[in-house]
Every structure is written in structure tokens, then in C-alpha cells.
Amino acid sequence: MGYKSIVLVKQVPDTANISGQVMKEDGTVNRSLLPAIFNHEDRVALEMALQVQDNYGGSVSVITMGPPRASDVLRECLFMGADEAYLISDRKFAGADTLATSYVLSEAIKKIGNYDFIFAGRQAIDGDTAQVGPQTAEKLGVPQITYAQEIVNINESHVVIKRKIEGGYEVLESPLPVLVTVLKDSVFPRPYKAKRVMAYKNAKTLMELEKLTEGNSLLYIDQLKYEYMAKHLYINTMTMDDLQLDVERCGVAGSPTKVHKIESVVLTGNKHEHIEPNKTGIGTLIDKLMEDHIFG
Amino acid sequence: MITRNNDVWVFIEQRGGKPADVSLELLSKGRKLAHQLNGNLKAVVIGFNVESIAKETFRYGASEALLADHPELENYRTLSYSRVLSELVDKYRPGVVLFGATITGRDLAPRIASFIKSGLTADCTDLQISDVKYLRNEYKNLLLQIRPAFGGNIIATIISPEVDVQMATVREGVMRLEPLDKPVDGKIVSVPYQPSTIDSIVKIIEQHRQESKVNLKGAPIIVAGGYGLGTKENFRLVQELAATIGGEVAGSRAAVDAGFITPDRQVGQTGVTVRPKLYIAIGISGAIQHRAGMQESNKIIAINSDPEAPIFGVAHYGIVGDAAQIIPTFINVFKQKLR
């Protein structure tokens, strides 16, 4: 039997490695200069799902909502060992906050159906909100275990999970299905398998297949899609229409939070006093701090 | 145009019969927000035998405490707490609801925002009330939810103009704790709790908690090290300096990630916010997330080999050079002067 896991993954701008050119003079961010990467905690979540599959059998599906180029992270998931991948993409999803994102994801998950686990990273590095997991769980009406550190065991229809709490940890037992968000140090993601890289580097989404047919009247998209499906190289692609969504709950329209103002973090030229890195300089500094009654 | 209730609610997180500091800090801030809105500050207390906590909220300005007190609610569990709070928020539709950005707050708040289909902003570093012009519409008395974004390279002001309930989480230590000399003569409103089977499907099998003995927020002197120190050996110099001058040791997130120091000593947006008399930052470049947690310190000394490091922008005294040489000099000179 085994367990069916769905893993939520996200492609994120590499905010940890921002260079000067990325920040424009007016203080906005030039996103095109930022490399897009696989959010690390989501990779860890995929590893946890793959370990469930290794230990108990079953399958692992991955989903991402994002622009067409987000298929890159889905291919990386296939390299690691995911059985199938879904790209949820539509222009009408753009500008979604966590509420709108969790709505679309939860509807996509309902469509895939029959899951035992939903795994996701605790949070993504572009927003650091940690909200999409719990909001997806709420919409699906399933319990959630956030900040998970370890799956202790799975017993038929229940899972026992150790999670972080303030100043310690707790061990919870939850019925399945359950949504689990995973901390980065919980498990170590496996490397890609060379054989899988060779095979799945050619996996394509519907949009990517459509590109192939452009200007080639001999290629028909439906036929191409079936060929790729037969070779297990088709990345399932879902748009607004496939999911029959309420447009008012998607993208900008479905997002109650709005960015009112963005300010670049420019340091005001605070004039600090320069202290020489030697005995005399430091001695003077300590004298000043004594005068201020900080020392002594 | 939607109408909005002027009340400000604060979820009071409690453990073992004691309120979390962050919840009391949020009451202190909430009191000012409610005053500006001409509304009431209300505390929501959920637990078992926690009436004393409900009363304590009056000392931080709450005029009313909504109290759900039941044996089934003794420990925080996502499903029971979120059901109680979601139903309350949905019934009264307060204009502002605030949570600590703790593990519990970050587990609970999104579930409620999803239930009531409202906006939620995580990890705010400031909250303000202001009239806003957004997309040619004028909005009165919106909650400005201010937070660093995009890896800390920008500060974003988030608003939820078209919904009646505005929600935010705030990190511990960001708002000042300001108890009143004389508590408000508030009232406790009991919230009846009817257990539901869904509340208890997730069971707590065991719980281990060791309350941290580290008290960075109360320390008058803090010596903090960063990734720039390079090695654990060099980080020991930070500990030595702290011991010499009577300070607490702290670190940046990068120092925690590198294993130089434990997470309970992390200063910054995802750690603790501190305002000591003296803060010494060594080998810390000074990303906005770190500065957000220490820039209100009374005096700041920055020691860094890179003269362009942003930390110098908030420092009062700057020393450019190799920490491995500067720290021992500091220790020696200090010992000579204050023997």
C-alpha cells in the first residue's frame, strides 16, 4: 500500500546573495538579475516525503504555483526522485499573497486528491511568512504540524511527529491526512541521481511543449503531449480553467494585503567616531564609556 | 467602502500559566493603536485556570479580556485554539488582531486569516495607524504593517485596505513593554467553550521545554559576534570580552547558522530585539535584519575588517581591523583601566 505524499515547492529569488547591481538607484529590486533557486526548506520537505516512500512505500508528487519558468524546480524534484510534478500557472495568479496562493494550491490538491501527507518547507526565503502551509491546511480542513523536525513513525492511519516549540520540542500524533511544514535541519536532501537527470532534463510542461510547436505546422500539441506522457516526461500543467477557480479569489484580486510603499534600506549617513585599532585608540574609547557610566 | 470596527485585539500566548512577554509588549503597543482609532484594547486569553492572566492584561491597558477557560484548552493545540479564536474574530470582526511572531503565533494566525479570508502580515517591525491614499482611493485609519522584505534589502509597508479585519504578527522585543502604574478597571468576558471532536484529533504525546536562562533583553551590555569571525575559536574571543566587561554574549543569524552560538542568543529580526546601554558588534556586517534588532541601543561599537560594512552606519564608534587582534587589546586595556 504505502502513502501518497504531495510536496509544495517554490522557486524563489536568491535573496541571500544580493549584489549591488540588483538594487536599483530608486531603491527597487531588479528581479531579473537575481538567480531563481529552489527554496531550500522545500527541498528538505521533498526529502522527507521521499524518506516516507523509501520506508513505507507509496508515491511522491510535487506541486508549484508560479510563472512558466518555475518548471526548473519541478525538474530538480524529478532529479531527486519525485514520481510526478504539477505546474500551476496562469497570468491571473500573478501578484498573489498567501491567502490567494493557498486558495489556488488547495484547489489543485483537491483535484489531485487521495493524499495522506502534504509536505512543505516551513517558509520561503523571499517572503519568510510561513503562512501558505497553515492556510492551505485550513482550506483543506486537515490538521497541520508546523516546524517539524522528525517523523518518529507512521502507524496505519496515524503519524507521530516531533516538532520544535519555544524552548524545546513536542511529539504529536495526528491522523492522516495531515499537512507538515519542515525545518531546514530535519533531514538532509539527497543528491540528484545521474540517471534521473539524464532522463528528466527533457521533461516539459504544456507551455514548453507549445513553444516547440511554434512555427512548426507538422507538430500538433495534443499529439506531442501524449508522446511526452507515454515517456513519463510530461509535467502536468494546470491553469485557471483546469481548476475551475473563482477569479475573485486569485492573484491580485484575491489578495487582501497590498504593498503600499517600498523603501530601499539606505543608511542615513550616521557619522560614527573612528577609533584606531590600537592601545591608544581603544584606551580613549574605554575612557569615554567610563565617563558615560557604561563601564566602571 | 467597508466599515471597520475600531477595536484592537491581542492574542495572549501563555505557557504554564504565564503570559509570553511578546503578548504583553503587543498590549502596550495595542493600547496606543486603539487610542488613535478611538477603540478599545481587548485581550484574548485561552487556556485552563488562566483567569490571573486575564487580569494581568489590565495592567497593560486592556479594557476587556475575552477568556476561554477549559481543561481541554490547557495546552496550545492548533485545531482547538484556532477554532475558538476564528469563531470569536468572525463574530466580533475587530479592526486589528495582533499575535506574537512566535512558533505558536505563526502556527495559529495564518489559520485564522484563512478562515475569515483576511490579510495577514508576518514579522512586522513597526505598526502605525494612518490615512492612506492607494490606487486613487482614500482610506481612513488603516493599519500600516511595516516589515523588512526581500532578504532585508527593502522595507515594505503593507496594508489590507479592502478587508475589515487587519492582522499582523510581531517579533518579541520589537515593541516596548510599558506596564501602567494603575491597571485599567477592565472586565473579564467569559467565552463558553463547547468541545468538538475535531479539537482533539491531534494528540500531544510528550512535551519538553526548558525555559531559556538567557536574558538578552535585560542585559545592559551585549557583545555580539558574526560570521566575519570565521571560526569558533575566534568566537571564543567574543565570549572572553563579554566575560571581562560583564556583558551577555549574542550573535547574528549567520553566527547561529555557522554553529558559533545557540539560537536563543540570536539578535535581529528572527531573533531577539535588544536595547542595551552598550552593544558591541564584532564581525557582523549589519544586514537590516540584524540592525532591526539592535539599532536602538544606547551606544554601539562596531568592529569589522570591512570599512564599508553597513554596521558602521548605525554605530557610534567604529574600529576597522582584525577582530582577532582588536579584542585581546580591548581586554588588556580594559583590565588595566578597571582593575
XYZ file of C-alpha atoms in Angstrom:
635
model
C 0.000 0.000 0.000
C 2.168 2.893 1.150
C 1.389 6.571 1.446
C 0.770 9.266 -1.090
C 2.624 12.500 -0.439
C 2.180 15.833 -2.140
C 5.033 18.302 -1.707
C 4.574 22.065 -2.144
C 7.680 23.660 -3.610
C 8.586 27.161 -4.675
C 11.073 28.845 -6.938
C 12.446 31.896 -5.165
C 14.838 34.742 -5.968
C 18.141 34.097 -4.251
C 17.733 36.885 -1.723
C 20.722 35.717 0.282
C 23.119 36.694 -2.496
C 22.097 40.179 -3.478
C 24.784 42.278 -5.089
C 24.875 45.991 -5.666
C 23.522 45.843 -9.199
C 20.344 44.131 -8.076
C 19.275 47.149 -6.062
C 18.342 49.924 -8.488
C 19.137 53.546 -7.759
C 15.500 54.271 -6.920
C 15.549 51.541 -4.300
C 13.564 48.942 -6.171
C 14.768 45.447 -6.880
C 15.823 44.338 -10.324
C 14.412 40.823 -10.107
C 15.749 39.795 -13.490
C 19.300 39.977 -12.153
C 18.569 37.641 -9.265
C 19.130 33.961 -9.863
C 15.977 31.890 -9.280
C 16.589 28.929 -6.990
C 14.768 26.015 -5.373
C 13.674 27.194 -1.915
C 15.884 25.157 0.390
C 13.321 24.222 3.020
C 11.043 22.892 0.260
C 13.876 20.678 -0.925
C 14.121 19.387 2.656
C 10.348 18.767 2.608
C 10.747 16.727 -0.583
C 13.479 14.685 1.083
C 11.148 13.939 3.999
C 8.453 12.763 1.554
C 10.986 10.590 -0.296
C 12.032 9.022 3.014
C 8.396 8.157 3.743
C 8.301 6.481 0.336
C 11.600 4.646 0.994
C 10.393 3.359 4.355
C 6.718 2.709 3.762
C 6.166 2.688 0.003
C 3.760 4.906 -1.903
C 4.295 7.862 -4.189
C 5.547 11.446 -4.170
C 4.000 14.240 -6.244
C 5.300 17.806 -6.276
C 3.368 20.994 -6.994
C 4.488 24.515 -7.618
C 2.486 27.612 -8.372
C 4.432 30.167 -10.344
C 5.370 31.501 -13.759
C 6.195 29.015 -16.570
C 9.922 29.144 -15.776
C 9.201 27.657 -12.323
C 9.255 24.308 -14.135
C 13.009 24.373 -13.404
C 12.404 23.450 -9.762
C 9.966 20.716 -10.786
C 12.659 19.129 -12.947
C 15.013 19.320 -9.954
C 12.371 17.478 -7.921
C 12.233 14.770 -10.591
C 16.049 14.542 -10.474
C 15.818 13.905 -6.733
C 13.203 11.197 -7.018
C 9.677 12.651 -7.250
C 7.278 10.459 -9.226
C 5.266 13.238 -10.860
C 5.154 17.010 -10.990
C 2.489 19.672 -11.404
C 2.931 23.246 -12.557
C 0.055 25.520 -11.558
C 0.406 28.581 -13.744
C -1.793 31.332 -15.075
C -1.345 35.037 -15.589
C -4.354 35.537 -13.364
C -2.419 34.026 -10.436
C 0.237 36.758 -10.535
C 0.600 39.055 -7.551
C -0.967 36.561 -5.154
C -0.403 36.970 -1.432
C -0.509 33.983 0.905
C -4.319 33.888 1.077
C -4.749 33.747 -2.711
C -1.821 31.335 -3.103
C -3.235 28.918 -0.532
C -6.620 29.056 -2.268
C -5.157 28.018 -5.631
C -2.885 25.380 -4.092
C -5.699 23.869 -2.026
C -7.923 23.589 -5.109
C -5.085 21.957 -7.067
C -4.521 19.499 -4.207
C -8.235 18.656 -4.138
C -8.067 17.944 -7.846
C -5.053 15.636 -7.422
C -6.800 14.055 -4.429
C -6.275 10.920 -2.320
C -3.270 12.137 -0.376
C -2.012 11.066 3.032
C 0.620 13.759 3.517
C 1.188 17.253 2.279
C 4.738 18.419 2.941
C 6.120 21.934 2.558
C 9.109 23.865 3.775
C 8.438 25.946 6.876
C 8.796 29.142 4.842
C 10.244 30.551 1.622
C 13.195 32.939 1.657
C 11.550 35.622 -0.487
C 8.767 36.398 1.974
C 9.658 34.453 5.138
C 5.978 34.398 6.076
C 5.415 30.693 6.890
C 1.725 31.267 6.128
C 0.943 29.287 2.978
C 1.250 25.883 4.708
C -1.235 26.568 7.536
C -3.598 28.450 5.218
C -3.637 25.539 2.773
C -4.325 23.114 5.640
C -7.211 25.268 6.852
C -8.792 25.357 3.406
C -8.480 21.588 3.032
C -9.840 21.061 6.537
C -6.859 18.931 7.580
C -4.673 19.174 10.686
C -1.246 20.756 10.411
C 2.066 20.149 12.120
C 4.412 23.077 11.547
C 8.135 23.310 12.408
C 8.513 19.521 12.068
C 11.911 18.094 12.953
C 11.394 14.359 12.543
C 8.854 11.721 11.599
C 9.059 9.339 14.553
C 6.831 6.674 12.983
C 3.789 6.079 10.834
C 1.223 3.617 12.074
C -1.522 2.782 9.562
C -3.637 5.922 9.610
C -1.611 7.960 12.123
C 1.748 9.700 12.112
C 3.896 10.628 15.097
C 5.993 13.746 14.532
C 8.489 15.640 16.631
C 8.238 19.401 16.215
C 10.007 22.425 17.593
C 8.271 24.611 20.182
C 9.533 27.646 22.105
C 12.392 26.400 24.292
C 12.069 22.758 23.349
C 10.092 20.224 21.395
C 6.872 18.244 21.475
C 5.791 14.967 19.974
C 2.368 14.966 18.332
C 0.229 12.186 16.957
C -2.027 13.164 14.080
C -4.460 11.225 11.938
C -3.864 11.226 8.183
C -4.158 13.183 6.009
C -2.038 15.924 7.579
C -0.054 18.900 6.321
C 3.505 19.064 7.639
C 5.894 22.010 7.348
C 9.516 21.094 7.720
C 12.507 22.776 9.346
C 15.730 23.021 7.368
C 17.841 20.847 9.654
C 15.355 17.970 9.892
C 16.693 15.774 7.097
C 19.493 16.153 4.575
C 18.346 16.336 0.928
C 19.753 13.599 -1.283
C 21.847 14.462 -4.347
C 20.443 14.086 -7.850
C 20.732 10.684 -9.473
C 22.698 10.931 -12.744
C 20.316 8.547 -14.487
C 17.306 10.601 -13.454
C 18.991 13.847 -14.564
C 19.633 12.334 -17.991
C 16.024 11.238 -18.259
C 14.119 14.143 -16.760
C 16.122 17.080 -18.067
C 13.835 16.650 -21.071
C 10.617 16.746 -19.059
C 8.350 19.539 -20.233
C 5.272 21.474 -19.203
C 2.414 22.265 -21.567
C 3.795 25.775 -22.138
C 7.193 24.366 -23.027
C 5.625 21.907 -25.492
C 3.628 24.734 -27.033
C 6.912 26.542 -27.647
C 8.155 23.512 -29.577
C 5.142 23.596 -31.874
C 5.550 27.269 -32.669
C 6.341 27.747 -36.345
C 6.151 24.026 -36.997
C 2.914 23.077 -38.671
C 3.736 19.367 -38.571
C 3.666 19.229 -34.776
C 0.350 19.065 -33.031
C 0.265 19.946 -29.369
C -2.094 17.136 -28.305
C -0.039 14.531 -30.047
C 3.162 15.901 -28.563
C 1.614 15.898 -25.119
C 0.642 12.217 -25.400
C 4.111 11.323 -26.615
C 5.661 13.024 -23.618
C 3.133 11.420 -21.282
C 3.933 7.987 -22.673
C 7.618 8.623 -21.960
C 6.781 9.939 -18.464
C 8.287 13.254 -19.457
C 5.160 15.371 -19.215
C 4.973 17.855 -16.366
C 1.270 18.153 -15.540
C 0.157 21.699 -16.163
C -2.905 23.296 -14.606
C -4.312 26.717 -15.385
C -7.243 28.718 -14.118
C -9.641 26.836 -16.413
C -8.415 23.384 -15.421
C -9.132 24.156 -11.785
C -12.439 25.996 -12.216
C -11.432 28.672 -9.791
C -13.213 31.753 -8.558
C -11.262 34.527 -10.291
C -12.061 36.921 -7.455
C -10.023 34.751 -5.081
C -6.919 34.511 -7.295
C -3.907 36.726 -7.886
C -4.074 40.411 -7.065
C -7.890 40.368 -6.853
C -7.872 37.651 -4.211
C -5.078 39.170 -2.142
C -6.209 41.349 0.774
C -2.677 42.524 1.563
C -1.232 45.225 -0.687
C 2.218 46.737 -0.814
C 1.649 50.405 -0.111
C 5.224 51.575 -0.028
C 8.691 50.199 -0.548
C 11.757 51.887 0.762
C 15.262 50.915 -0.020
C 17.340 50.367 3.027
C 19.711 53.247 2.638
C 21.667 54.007 5.717
C 21.455 57.573 6.767
C 24.988 58.838 6.918
C 25.332 58.363 10.619
C 28.708 59.840 11.470
C 30.370 57.426 13.807
C 33.585 58.241 15.531
C 36.536 56.425 14.088
C 38.643 54.611 16.683
C 42.187 53.485 15.857
C 42.649 49.742 16.277
C 45.462 50.118 18.789
C 46.059 50.561 22.524
C 45.743 54.327 22.448
C 42.561 54.359 20.383
C 40.841 51.694 22.412
C 42.035 53.320 25.652
C 40.354 56.595 24.673
C 37.166 54.707 23.795
C 37.093 52.975 27.168
C 37.609 56.332 28.914
C 34.582 57.728 27.098
C 32.443 54.767 28.078
C 33.560 55.239 31.683
C 32.535 58.903 31.528
C 29.122 57.750 30.257
C 28.921 55.385 33.249
C 28.645 52.394 30.940
C 31.869 50.964 32.313
C 33.100 51.128 35.872
C -16.134 51.321 1.231
C -16.097 48.822 4.068
C -16.851 49.785 7.634
C -14.378 48.738 10.218
C -14.697 48.146 13.952
C -12.166 50.249 15.894
C -11.174 47.627 18.443
C -7.673 46.204 18.703
C -7.328 42.608 19.845
C -4.181 40.929 21.112
C -3.901 37.147 21.374
C -2.265 36.398 24.719
C 0.067 33.460 24.380
C 0.574 31.605 27.638
C 2.683 28.733 28.847
C 2.228 27.066 32.201
C 0.026 29.861 33.481
C 2.365 32.684 32.473
C 1.799 35.141 29.625
C 4.509 35.410 26.968
C 6.478 38.692 27.094
C 5.657 39.382 23.457
C 1.921 39.355 24.224
C 2.347 41.996 26.932
C 4.546 44.046 24.578
C 1.783 43.882 21.985
C -0.766 45.076 24.549
C 1.486 48.069 25.239
C 1.582 48.882 21.515
C -2.080 47.945 21.014
C -3.105 50.468 23.675
C -1.645 53.287 21.574
C -3.177 51.969 18.348
C -6.603 51.629 19.999
C -6.274 55.159 21.371
C -5.587 56.526 17.874
C -8.536 54.582 16.498
C -10.813 55.654 19.333
C -11.471 51.989 20.016
C -10.958 49.513 22.828
C -7.996 47.293 23.510
C -9.082 43.717 24.165
C -7.033 40.697 25.184
C -7.960 37.173 24.176
C -6.837 34.611 26.742
C -7.215 30.893 26.012
C -6.129 28.182 28.470
C -7.071 26.454 31.711
C -7.046 28.210 35.071
C -5.755 31.374 33.427
C -8.037 33.994 34.950
C -4.987 35.575 36.587
C -3.530 36.183 33.114
C -6.778 37.820 32.017
C -6.473 40.167 34.999
C -2.812 40.860 34.272
C -3.718 42.223 30.836
C -5.470 45.164 32.545
C -2.086 46.293 33.809
C -1.012 46.683 30.157
C -4.068 48.646 29.106
C -6.684 46.075 28.084
C -10.185 47.236 28.965
C -11.640 43.818 28.354
C -10.315 40.276 28.438
C -12.122 37.587 26.470
C -11.442 34.441 28.465
C -11.882 30.885 27.167
C -11.004 28.756 30.178
C -11.439 24.994 29.936
C -9.433 21.853 30.803
C -9.398 20.894 27.094
C -7.631 24.177 26.345
C -4.797 23.748 28.840
C -2.128 23.251 26.153
C -1.852 25.031 22.829
C -3.148 22.863 20.021
C -3.671 24.240 16.540
C -7.170 22.933 15.956
C -8.813 23.818 19.273
C -7.182 27.244 19.643
C -7.773 28.219 16.023
C -11.424 27.158 16.222
C -12.066 29.194 19.385
C -10.265 32.263 18.059
C -11.632 32.039 14.500
C -15.185 31.924 15.802
C -14.554 34.890 18.114
C -12.914 37.013 15.422
C -15.637 36.120 12.955
C -18.351 37.066 15.438
C -16.952 40.451 16.555
C -14.834 41.381 13.482
C -12.282 43.562 15.341
C -10.429 46.037 13.116
C -6.974 44.870 14.224
C -5.792 41.493 15.576
C -2.187 41.066 16.716
C -0.136 37.968 17.521
C 3.429 37.379 18.674
C 5.538 36.033 15.807
C 6.463 33.036 17.937
C 6.231 29.444 16.735
C 2.745 29.340 18.259
C 1.669 32.678 16.782
C 2.973 31.730 13.348
C 1.126 28.398 13.570
C -2.154 29.967 14.703
C -2.537 33.336 12.936
C -2.480 32.089 9.308
C -5.134 29.512 10.091
C -7.429 32.261 11.379
C -6.686 34.629 8.498
C -7.580 31.822 6.096
C -10.820 31.063 7.935
C -12.047 34.662 7.894
C -10.471 35.323 4.455
C -8.472 38.271 5.668
C -4.998 39.723 5.249
C -2.089 38.795 7.497
C 1.427 40.250 7.554
C 4.211 38.282 9.208
C 7.046 39.532 11.405
C 6.302 43.241 11.478
C 8.923 45.549 12.931
C 6.576 48.509 13.260
C 2.834 49.194 13.287
C 1.179 52.556 12.706
C -2.281 53.945 12.114
C -2.610 56.312 9.184
C -4.898 57.559 6.427
C -3.729 56.160 3.117
C -4.269 57.002 -0.492
C -3.989 53.796 -2.507
C -4.901 53.410 -6.188
C -6.870 56.666 -6.196
C -8.930 55.650 -3.169
C -8.694 57.318 0.222
C -8.733 55.054 3.224
C -9.145 56.253 6.785
C -7.222 54.838 9.719
C -5.521 51.880 8.112
C -3.060 49.706 9.984
C 0.366 50.156 8.396
C 2.188 46.848 8.718
C 5.873 47.555 8.294
C 8.467 44.843 7.771
C 11.766 44.172 6.056
C 11.318 42.185 2.840
C 13.303 40.657 0.057
C 16.161 39.428 2.159
C 16.117 42.656 4.113
C 17.063 44.884 1.211
C 13.830 46.795 1.363
C 11.352 47.912 3.994
C 7.790 47.293 2.878
C 4.653 48.922 4.216
C 1.759 46.518 3.817
C -1.911 47.471 4.083
C -5.138 45.490 3.910
C -7.457 48.277 2.685
C -10.436 46.247 1.498
C -10.958 43.910 4.441
C -12.440 44.737 7.831
C -10.026 42.635 9.925
C -6.343 43.577 9.647
C -3.976 41.000 11.110
C -0.249 41.019 11.864
C 2.393 39.092 13.776
C 5.225 40.900 15.559
C 8.511 39.559 16.877
C 9.351 39.517 20.547
C 11.151 42.608 21.831
C 10.212 44.870 18.901
C 7.586 46.758 20.904
C 8.396 48.207 24.304
C 6.881 46.694 27.411
C 5.040 49.506 29.198
C 3.031 48.471 32.251
C 0.660 51.102 33.638
C 1.100 52.477 37.152
C -2.550 51.831 37.779
C -4.302 48.929 35.994
C -7.352 49.643 33.865
C -10.613 48.775 35.613
C -11.342 46.164 32.961
C -13.867 43.411 32.750
C -13.492 39.732 32.047
C -15.905 38.335 29.488
C -16.182 34.588 29.686
C -16.233 32.768 26.343
C -18.122 29.471 26.594
C -16.215 26.538 25.151
C -18.025 23.561 23.681
C -15.570 20.754 22.971
C -15.717 19.354 19.452
C -14.217 16.041 18.348
C -12.028 17.827 15.778
C -10.282 19.743 18.574
C -8.595 16.666 19.993
C -7.737 14.538 16.958
C -4.108 15.628 17.206
C -2.691 14.386 20.497
C 0.287 15.687 22.430
C 2.336 12.613 23.321
C 5.159 14.394 25.083
C 6.477 17.888 25.592
C 9.913 19.044 26.679
C 10.575 22.625 27.416
C 13.441 24.284 29.107
C 12.832 27.946 29.651
C 15.904 29.753 28.446
C 18.075 31.195 31.173
C 19.450 33.686 28.695
C 18.067 37.156 29.220
C 19.414 39.281 26.406
C 16.587 41.801 26.649
C 17.513 42.686 30.215
C 21.288 42.869 29.719
C 22.886 46.338 29.984
C 25.892 45.280 27.891
C 25.839 42.894 24.936
C 28.826 41.655 22.964
C 27.705 40.128 19.674
C 29.734 38.206 17.125
C 29.046 37.441 13.493
C 30.090 35.195 10.663
C 33.014 37.510 9.976
C 34.850 35.993 12.936
C 35.365 32.967 10.731
C 35.942 30.277 13.320
C 34.581 29.019 16.605
C 37.999 29.763 18.158
C 37.724 33.415 17.192
C 34.182 33.442 18.523
C 35.615 32.460 21.911
C 37.288 35.877 21.970
C 33.800 37.397 21.906
C 32.867 35.322 24.935
C 36.082 36.329 26.672
C 35.429 40.016 26.038
C 31.851 39.690 27.302
C 33.065 37.962 30.469
C 35.684 40.683 31.023
C 33.373 43.656 30.682
C 30.332 41.994 32.286
C 28.182 41.609 29.179
C 25.979 38.927 27.691
C 27.151 37.135 24.551
C 24.979 37.289 21.447
C 25.268 36.611 17.735
C 23.880 37.339 14.307
C 21.796 34.814 12.402
C 24.816 33.867 10.326
C 26.751 33.135 13.528
C 23.904 30.899 14.702
C 23.740 29.140 11.324
C 27.503 28.583 11.435
C 27.133 26.944 14.848
C 29.181 29.607 16.675
C 26.365 30.264 19.147
C 22.976 28.884 20.199
C 19.732 30.250 18.663
C 18.474 31.642 21.997
C 21.260 34.250 21.768
C 20.413 35.487 18.282
C 19.810 39.214 17.900
C 17.793 40.500 14.966
C 14.521 40.247 13.160
C 14.291 36.486 13.550
C 15.845 36.573 16.999
C 15.542 38.995 19.878
C 15.344 42.772 19.700
C 17.543 44.446 22.296
C 18.185 47.978 23.568
C 21.183 47.718 25.907
C 23.318 50.604 27.177
C 26.212 49.240 25.128
C 26.181 46.929 22.114
C 29.447 45.746 20.627
C 29.096 44.175 17.172
C 32.136 42.197 16.088
C 32.470 40.687 12.621
C 28.829 41.493 11.918
C 28.284 43.110 8.526
C 24.988 44.587 9.652
C 22.206 43.356 7.383
C 18.907 45.105 8.009
C 17.570 42.039 9.845
C 20.360 42.363 12.374
C 20.181 46.137 12.647
C 16.424 45.902 13.245
C 17.238 44.019 16.424
C 19.887 46.334 17.890
C 19.909 49.814 16.330
C 18.102 51.394 19.257
C 20.923 50.513 21.626
C 22.201 53.473 23.595
C 25.806 53.169 22.369
C 27.025 50.927 19.576
C 30.619 49.934 18.865
C 31.266 48.218 15.540
C 34.421 46.219 14.938
C 34.850 44.999 11.379
C 37.633 44.491 8.862
C 35.469 45.918 6.063
C 35.259 49.727 6.361
C 32.220 49.657 4.049
C 30.193 47.277 6.256
C 26.660 48.655 6.843
C 27.020 48.107 10.578
C 29.138 51.292 10.726
C 26.070 53.192 9.553
C 24.338 52.634 12.889
C 27.452 52.670 15.063
C 28.582 55.463 17.371
C 32.155 54.179 17.410
C 33.812 52.254 14.622
C 37.014 50.233 14.697
C 38.281 48.912 11.382
C 40.618 45.970 11.683
C 41.139 42.345 12.551
C 38.946 41.270 15.458
C 41.443 38.602 16.485
C 43.897 41.402 17.352
C 41.489 44.112 18.467
C 39.612 42.007 21.043
C 42.710 40.976 23.048
C 43.860 44.612 23.031
C 40.436 45.709 24.266
C 40.539 43.123 27.048
C 44.072 44.143 28.151
C 43.381 47.867 28.151
C 40.089 47.355 29.971
C 41.768 45.283 32.662
C 44.467 47.921 33.156
C 41.957 50.734 33.481
C 39.357 48.982 35.589
C 41.378 46.689 37.678
